[in-house]
mmCIF file of N, CA and C in Angstrom:
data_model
loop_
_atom_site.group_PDB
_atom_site.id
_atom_site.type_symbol
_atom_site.label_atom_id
_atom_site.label_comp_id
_atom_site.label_asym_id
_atom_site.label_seq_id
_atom_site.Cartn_x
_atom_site.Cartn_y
_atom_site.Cartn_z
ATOM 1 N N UNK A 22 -1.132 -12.313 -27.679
ATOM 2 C CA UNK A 22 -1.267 -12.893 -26.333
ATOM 3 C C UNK A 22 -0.131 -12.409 -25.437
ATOM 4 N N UNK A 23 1.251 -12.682 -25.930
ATOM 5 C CA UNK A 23 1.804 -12.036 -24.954
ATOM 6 C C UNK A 23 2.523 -10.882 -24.819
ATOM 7 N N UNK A 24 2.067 -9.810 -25.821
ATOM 8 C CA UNK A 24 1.729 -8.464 -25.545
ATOM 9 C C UNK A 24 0.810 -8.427 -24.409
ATOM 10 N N UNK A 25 -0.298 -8.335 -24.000
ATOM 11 C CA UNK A 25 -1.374 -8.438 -23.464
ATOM 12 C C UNK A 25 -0.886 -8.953 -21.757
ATOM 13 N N UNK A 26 0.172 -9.520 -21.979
ATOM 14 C CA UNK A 26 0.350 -10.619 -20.854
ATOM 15 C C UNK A 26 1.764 -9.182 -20.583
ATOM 16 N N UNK A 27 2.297 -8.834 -21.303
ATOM 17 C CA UNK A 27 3.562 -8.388 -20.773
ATOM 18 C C UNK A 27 2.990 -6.659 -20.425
ATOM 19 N N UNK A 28 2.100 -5.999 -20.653
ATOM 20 C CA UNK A 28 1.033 -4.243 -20.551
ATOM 21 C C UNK A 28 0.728 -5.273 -19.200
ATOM 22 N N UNK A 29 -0.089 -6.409 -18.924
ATOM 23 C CA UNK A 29 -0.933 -6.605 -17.721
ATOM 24 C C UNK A 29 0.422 -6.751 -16.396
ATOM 25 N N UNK A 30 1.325 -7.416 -16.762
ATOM 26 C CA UNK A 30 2.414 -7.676 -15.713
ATOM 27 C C UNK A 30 2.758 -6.206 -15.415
ATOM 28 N N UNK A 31 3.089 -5.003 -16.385
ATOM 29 C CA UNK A 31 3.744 -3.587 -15.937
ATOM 30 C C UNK A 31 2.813 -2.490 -15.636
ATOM 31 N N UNK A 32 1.759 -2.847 -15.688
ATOM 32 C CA UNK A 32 0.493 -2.071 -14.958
ATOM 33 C C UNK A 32 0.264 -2.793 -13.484
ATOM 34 N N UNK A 33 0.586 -3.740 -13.227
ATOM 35 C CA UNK A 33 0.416 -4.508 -12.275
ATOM 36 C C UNK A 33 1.958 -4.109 -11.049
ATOM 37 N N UNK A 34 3.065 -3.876 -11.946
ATOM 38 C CA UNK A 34 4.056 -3.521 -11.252
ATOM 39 C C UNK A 34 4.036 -1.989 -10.629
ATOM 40 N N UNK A 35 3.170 -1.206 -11.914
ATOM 41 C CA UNK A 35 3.148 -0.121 -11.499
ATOM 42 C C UNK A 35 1.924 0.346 -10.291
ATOM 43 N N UNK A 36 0.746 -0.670 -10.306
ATOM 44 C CA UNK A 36 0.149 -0.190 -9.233
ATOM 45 C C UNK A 36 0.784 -0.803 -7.872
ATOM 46 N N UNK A 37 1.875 -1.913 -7.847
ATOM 47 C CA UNK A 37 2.470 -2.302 -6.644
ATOM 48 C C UNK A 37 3.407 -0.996 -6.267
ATOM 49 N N UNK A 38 3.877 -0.166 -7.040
ATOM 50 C CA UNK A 38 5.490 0.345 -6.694
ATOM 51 C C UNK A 38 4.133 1.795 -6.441
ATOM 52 N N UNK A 39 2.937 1.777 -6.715
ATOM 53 C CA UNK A 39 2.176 2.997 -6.123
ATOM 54 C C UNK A 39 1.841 2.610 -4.823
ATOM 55 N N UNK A 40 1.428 1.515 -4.861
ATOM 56 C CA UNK A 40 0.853 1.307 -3.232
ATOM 57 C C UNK A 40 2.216 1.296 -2.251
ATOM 58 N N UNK A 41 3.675 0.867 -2.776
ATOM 59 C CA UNK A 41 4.408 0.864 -1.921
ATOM 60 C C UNK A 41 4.608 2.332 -1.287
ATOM 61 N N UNK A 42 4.707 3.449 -2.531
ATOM 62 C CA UNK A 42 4.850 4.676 -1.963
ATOM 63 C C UNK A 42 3.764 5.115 -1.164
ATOM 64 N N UNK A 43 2.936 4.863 -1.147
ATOM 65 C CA UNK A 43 2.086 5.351 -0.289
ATOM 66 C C UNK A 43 1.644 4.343 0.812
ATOM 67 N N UNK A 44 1.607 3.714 1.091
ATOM 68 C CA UNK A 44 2.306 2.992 2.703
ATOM 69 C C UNK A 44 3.392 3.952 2.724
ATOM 70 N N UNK A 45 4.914 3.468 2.678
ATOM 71 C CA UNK A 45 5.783 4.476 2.924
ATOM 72 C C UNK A 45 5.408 6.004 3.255
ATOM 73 N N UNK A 46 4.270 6.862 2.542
ATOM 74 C CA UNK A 46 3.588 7.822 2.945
ATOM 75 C C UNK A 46 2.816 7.666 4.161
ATOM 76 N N UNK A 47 2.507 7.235 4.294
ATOM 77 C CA UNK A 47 1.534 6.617 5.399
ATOM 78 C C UNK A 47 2.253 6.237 6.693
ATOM 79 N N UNK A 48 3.187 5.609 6.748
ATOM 80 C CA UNK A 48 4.183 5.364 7.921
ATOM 81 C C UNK A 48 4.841 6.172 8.424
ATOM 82 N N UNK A 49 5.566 7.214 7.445
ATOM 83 C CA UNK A 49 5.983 8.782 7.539
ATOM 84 C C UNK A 49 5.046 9.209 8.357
ATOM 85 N N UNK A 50 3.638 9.509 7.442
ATOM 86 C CA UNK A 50 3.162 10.136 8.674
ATOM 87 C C UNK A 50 2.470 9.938 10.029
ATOM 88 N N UNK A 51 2.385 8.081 10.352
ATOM 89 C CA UNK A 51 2.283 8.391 11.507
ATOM 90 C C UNK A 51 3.254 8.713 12.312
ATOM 91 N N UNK A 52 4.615 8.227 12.040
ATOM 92 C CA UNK A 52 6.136 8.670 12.768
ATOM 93 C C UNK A 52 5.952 10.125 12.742
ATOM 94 N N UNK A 53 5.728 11.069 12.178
ATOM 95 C CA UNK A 53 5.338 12.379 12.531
ATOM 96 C C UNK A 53 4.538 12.859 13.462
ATOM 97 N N UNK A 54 3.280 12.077 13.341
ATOM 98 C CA UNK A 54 1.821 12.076 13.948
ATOM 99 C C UNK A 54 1.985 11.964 15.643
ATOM 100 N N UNK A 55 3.316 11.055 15.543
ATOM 101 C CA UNK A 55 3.766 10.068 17.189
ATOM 102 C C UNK A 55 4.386 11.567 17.639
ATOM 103 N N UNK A 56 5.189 11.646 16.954
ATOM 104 C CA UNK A 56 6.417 12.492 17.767
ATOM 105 C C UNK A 56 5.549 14.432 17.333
ATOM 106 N N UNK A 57 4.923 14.793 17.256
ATOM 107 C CA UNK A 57 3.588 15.549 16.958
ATOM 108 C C UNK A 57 2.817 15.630 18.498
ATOM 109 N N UNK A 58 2.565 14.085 18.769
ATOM 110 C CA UNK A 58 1.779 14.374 19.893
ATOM 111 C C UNK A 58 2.963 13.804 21.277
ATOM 112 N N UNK A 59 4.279 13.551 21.162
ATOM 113 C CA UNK A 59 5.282 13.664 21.958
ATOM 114 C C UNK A 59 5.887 14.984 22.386
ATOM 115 N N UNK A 60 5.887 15.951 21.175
ATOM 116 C CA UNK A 60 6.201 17.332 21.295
ATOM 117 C C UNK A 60 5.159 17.733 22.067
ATOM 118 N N UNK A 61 3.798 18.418 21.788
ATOM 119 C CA UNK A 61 2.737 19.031 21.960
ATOM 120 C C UNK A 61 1.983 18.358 22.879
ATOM 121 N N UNK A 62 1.928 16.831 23.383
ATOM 122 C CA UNK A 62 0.957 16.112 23.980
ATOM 123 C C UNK A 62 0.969 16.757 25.814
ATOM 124 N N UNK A 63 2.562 17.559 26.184
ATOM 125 C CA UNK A 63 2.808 17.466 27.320
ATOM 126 C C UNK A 63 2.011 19.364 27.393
ATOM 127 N N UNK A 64 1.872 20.204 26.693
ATOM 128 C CA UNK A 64 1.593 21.678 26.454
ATOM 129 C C UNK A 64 0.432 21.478 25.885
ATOM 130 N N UNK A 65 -0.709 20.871 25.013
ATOM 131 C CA UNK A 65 -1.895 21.387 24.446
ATOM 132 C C UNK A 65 -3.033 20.593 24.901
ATOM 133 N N UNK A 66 -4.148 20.931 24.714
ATOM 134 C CA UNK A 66 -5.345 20.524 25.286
ATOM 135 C C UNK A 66 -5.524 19.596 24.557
ATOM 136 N N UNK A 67 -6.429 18.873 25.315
ATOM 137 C CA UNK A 67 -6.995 16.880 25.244
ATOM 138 C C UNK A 67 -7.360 17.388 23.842
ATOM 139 N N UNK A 68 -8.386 18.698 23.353
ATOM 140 C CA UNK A 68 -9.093 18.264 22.207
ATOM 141 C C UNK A 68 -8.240 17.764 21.023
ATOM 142 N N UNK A 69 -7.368 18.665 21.041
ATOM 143 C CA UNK A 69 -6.123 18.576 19.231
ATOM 144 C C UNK A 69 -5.383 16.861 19.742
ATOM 145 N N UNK A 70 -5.301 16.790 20.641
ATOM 146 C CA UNK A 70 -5.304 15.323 21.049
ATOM 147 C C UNK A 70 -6.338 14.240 20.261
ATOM 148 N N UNK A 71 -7.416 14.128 20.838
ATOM 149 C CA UNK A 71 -8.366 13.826 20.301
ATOM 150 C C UNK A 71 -8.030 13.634 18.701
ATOM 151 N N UNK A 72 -8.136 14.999 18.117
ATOM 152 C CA UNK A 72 -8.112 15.021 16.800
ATOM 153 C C UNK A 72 -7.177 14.253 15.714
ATOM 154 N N UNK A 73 -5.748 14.582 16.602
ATOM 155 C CA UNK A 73 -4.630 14.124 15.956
ATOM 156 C C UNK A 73 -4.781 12.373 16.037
ATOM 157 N N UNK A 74 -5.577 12.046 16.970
ATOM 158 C CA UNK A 74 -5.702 10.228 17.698
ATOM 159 C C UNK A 74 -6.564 9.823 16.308
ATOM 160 N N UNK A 75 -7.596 10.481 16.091
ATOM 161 C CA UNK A 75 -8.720 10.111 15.267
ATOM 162 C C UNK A 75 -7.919 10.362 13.705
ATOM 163 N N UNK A 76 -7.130 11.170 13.484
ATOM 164 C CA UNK A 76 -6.318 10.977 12.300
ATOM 165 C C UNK A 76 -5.497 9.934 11.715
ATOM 166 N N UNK A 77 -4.672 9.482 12.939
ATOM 167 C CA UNK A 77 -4.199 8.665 13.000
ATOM 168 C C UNK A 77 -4.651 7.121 12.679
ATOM 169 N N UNK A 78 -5.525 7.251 13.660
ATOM 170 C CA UNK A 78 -6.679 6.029 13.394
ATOM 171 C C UNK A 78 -6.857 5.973 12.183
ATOM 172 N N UNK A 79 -7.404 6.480 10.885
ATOM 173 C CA UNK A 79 -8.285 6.832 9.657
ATOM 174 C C UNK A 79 -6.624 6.075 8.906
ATOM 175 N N UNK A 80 -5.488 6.988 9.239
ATOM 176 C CA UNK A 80 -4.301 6.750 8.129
ATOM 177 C C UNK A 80 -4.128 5.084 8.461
ATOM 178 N N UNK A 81 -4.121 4.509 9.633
ATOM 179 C CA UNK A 81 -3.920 2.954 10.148
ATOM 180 C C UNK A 81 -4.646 2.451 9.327
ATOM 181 N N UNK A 82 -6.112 3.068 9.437
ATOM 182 C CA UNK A 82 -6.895 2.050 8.282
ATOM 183 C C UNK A 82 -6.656 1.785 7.194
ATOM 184 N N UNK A 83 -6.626 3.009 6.436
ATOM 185 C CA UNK A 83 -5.731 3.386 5.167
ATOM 186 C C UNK A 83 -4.787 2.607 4.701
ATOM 187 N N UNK A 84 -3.965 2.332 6.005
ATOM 188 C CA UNK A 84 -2.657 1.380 5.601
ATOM 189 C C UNK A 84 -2.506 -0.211 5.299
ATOM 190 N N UNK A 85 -3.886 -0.163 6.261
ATOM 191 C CA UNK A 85 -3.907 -1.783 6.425
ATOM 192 C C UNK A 85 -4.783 -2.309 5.246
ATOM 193 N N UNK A 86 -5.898 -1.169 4.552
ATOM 194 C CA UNK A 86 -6.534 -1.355 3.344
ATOM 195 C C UNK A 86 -5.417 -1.736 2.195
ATOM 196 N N UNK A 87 -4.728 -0.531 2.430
ATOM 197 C CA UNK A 87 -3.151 -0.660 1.191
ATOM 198 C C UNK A 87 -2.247 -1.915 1.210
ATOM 199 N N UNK A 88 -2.175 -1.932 2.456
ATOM 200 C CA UNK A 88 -1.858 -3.881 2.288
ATOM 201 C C UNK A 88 -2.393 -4.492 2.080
ATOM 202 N N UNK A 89 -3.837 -4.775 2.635
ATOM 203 C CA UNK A 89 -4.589 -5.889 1.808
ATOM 204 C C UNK A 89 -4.468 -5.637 -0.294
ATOM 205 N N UNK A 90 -4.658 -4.527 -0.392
ATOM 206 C CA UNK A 90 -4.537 -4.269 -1.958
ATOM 207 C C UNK A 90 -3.603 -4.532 -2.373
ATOM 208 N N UNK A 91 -2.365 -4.735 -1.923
ATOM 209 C CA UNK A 91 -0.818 -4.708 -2.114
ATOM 210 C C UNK A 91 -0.859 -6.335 -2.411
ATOM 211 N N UNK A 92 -1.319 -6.748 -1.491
ATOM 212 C CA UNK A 92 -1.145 -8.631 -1.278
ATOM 213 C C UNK A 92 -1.467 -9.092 -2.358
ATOM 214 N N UNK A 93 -3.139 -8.323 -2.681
ATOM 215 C CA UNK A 93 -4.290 -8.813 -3.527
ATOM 216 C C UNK A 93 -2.929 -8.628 -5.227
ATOM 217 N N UNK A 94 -2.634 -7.463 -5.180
ATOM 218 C CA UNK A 94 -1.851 -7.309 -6.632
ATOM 219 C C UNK A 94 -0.951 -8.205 -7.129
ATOM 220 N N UNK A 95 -0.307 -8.623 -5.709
ATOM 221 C CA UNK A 95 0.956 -9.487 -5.512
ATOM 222 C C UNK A 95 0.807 -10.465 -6.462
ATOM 223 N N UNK A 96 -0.558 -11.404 -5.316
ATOM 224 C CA UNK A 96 -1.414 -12.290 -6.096
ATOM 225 C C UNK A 96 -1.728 -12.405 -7.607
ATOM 226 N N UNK A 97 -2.192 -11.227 -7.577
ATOM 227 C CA UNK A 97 -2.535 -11.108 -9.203
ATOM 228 C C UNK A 97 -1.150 -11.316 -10.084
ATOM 229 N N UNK A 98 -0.302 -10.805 -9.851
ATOM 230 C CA UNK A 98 0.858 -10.897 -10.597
ATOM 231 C C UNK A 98 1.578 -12.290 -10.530
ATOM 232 N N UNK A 99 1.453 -13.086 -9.577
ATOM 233 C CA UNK A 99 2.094 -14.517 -9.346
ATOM 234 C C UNK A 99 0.688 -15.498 -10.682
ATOM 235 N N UNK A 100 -0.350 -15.103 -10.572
ATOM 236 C CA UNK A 100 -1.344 -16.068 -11.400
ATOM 237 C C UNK A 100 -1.361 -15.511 -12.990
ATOM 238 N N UNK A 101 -0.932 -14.271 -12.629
ATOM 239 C CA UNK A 101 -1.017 -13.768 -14.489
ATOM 240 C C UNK A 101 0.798 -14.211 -15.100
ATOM 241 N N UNK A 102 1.710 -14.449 -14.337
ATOM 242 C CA UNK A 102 3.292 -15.464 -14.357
ATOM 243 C C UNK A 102 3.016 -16.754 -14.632
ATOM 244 N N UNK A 103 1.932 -17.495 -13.953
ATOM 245 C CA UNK A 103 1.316 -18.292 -14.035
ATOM 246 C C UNK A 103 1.005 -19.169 -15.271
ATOM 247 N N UNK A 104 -0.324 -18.590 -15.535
ATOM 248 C CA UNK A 104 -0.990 -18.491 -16.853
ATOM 249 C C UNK A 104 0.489 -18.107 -18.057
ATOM 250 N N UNK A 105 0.706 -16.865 -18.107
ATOM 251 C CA UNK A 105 2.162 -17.016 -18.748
ATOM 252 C C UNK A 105 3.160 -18.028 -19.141
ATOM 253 N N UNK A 106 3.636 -18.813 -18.192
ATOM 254 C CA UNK A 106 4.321 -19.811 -17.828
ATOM 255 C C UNK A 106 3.767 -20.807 -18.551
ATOM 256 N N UNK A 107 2.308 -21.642 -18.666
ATOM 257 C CA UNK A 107 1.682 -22.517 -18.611
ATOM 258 C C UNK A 107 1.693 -22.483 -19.751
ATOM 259 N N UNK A 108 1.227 -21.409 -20.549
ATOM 260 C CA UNK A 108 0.925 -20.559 -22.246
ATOM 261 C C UNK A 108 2.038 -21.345 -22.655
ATOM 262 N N UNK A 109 3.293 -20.708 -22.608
ATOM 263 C CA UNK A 109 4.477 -20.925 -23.117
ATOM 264 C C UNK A 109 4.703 -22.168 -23.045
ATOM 265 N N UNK A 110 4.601 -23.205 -22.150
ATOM 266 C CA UNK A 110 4.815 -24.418 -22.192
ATOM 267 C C UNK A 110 4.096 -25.594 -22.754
ATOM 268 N N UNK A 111 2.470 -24.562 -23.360
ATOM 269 C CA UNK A 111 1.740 -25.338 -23.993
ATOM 270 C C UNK A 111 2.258 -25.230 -25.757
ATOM 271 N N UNK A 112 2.764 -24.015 -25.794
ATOM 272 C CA UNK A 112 2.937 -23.646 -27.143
ATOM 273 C C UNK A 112 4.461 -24.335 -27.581
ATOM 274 N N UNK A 113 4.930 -25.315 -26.707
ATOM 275 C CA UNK A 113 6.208 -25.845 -27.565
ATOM 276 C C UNK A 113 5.993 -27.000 -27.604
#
């Protein structure tokens, strides 16, 4: 049992410390994306405008998906501590 309980907590850590890097990826690049169309926005045509806007857009989503998943793991890890906790206190 708490083998099982201690693989589920560090798979659980490890998909949090993945989603963190990638938010962090994700924020990078819209801070790129910004100053991208701060450089170029005043010299290139509306279309790569356009394009770079609609990229942007897609990574926002991306991000805000990765937080909801991030929360959701969080969660998961506070109820599988939980259950843990409860285990142990039934077993003495």
């Amino acid at each position: 049992m708490m083998m099982v309980v201690v693989v589920l907590v560090l798979v659980l850590m490890i998909v949090v410390a993945v989603e963190v890097v990638l938010i962090m990826m994700m924020v990078v690049l819209i801070v790129v994306m910004m100053l991208v169309l701060v450089l170029v926005g005043v010299v290139v045509v509306p279309v790569l405008l356009v394009l770079v806007v609609k990229m942007m857009v897609e990574v926002i989503v991306v991000l805000i998906v990765e937080m909801i998943v991030l929360v959701v793991v969080l969660v998961e890890v506070l109820v599988v501590v939980k259950v843990m906790v409860m285990a142990i206190e039934d077993n003495h």
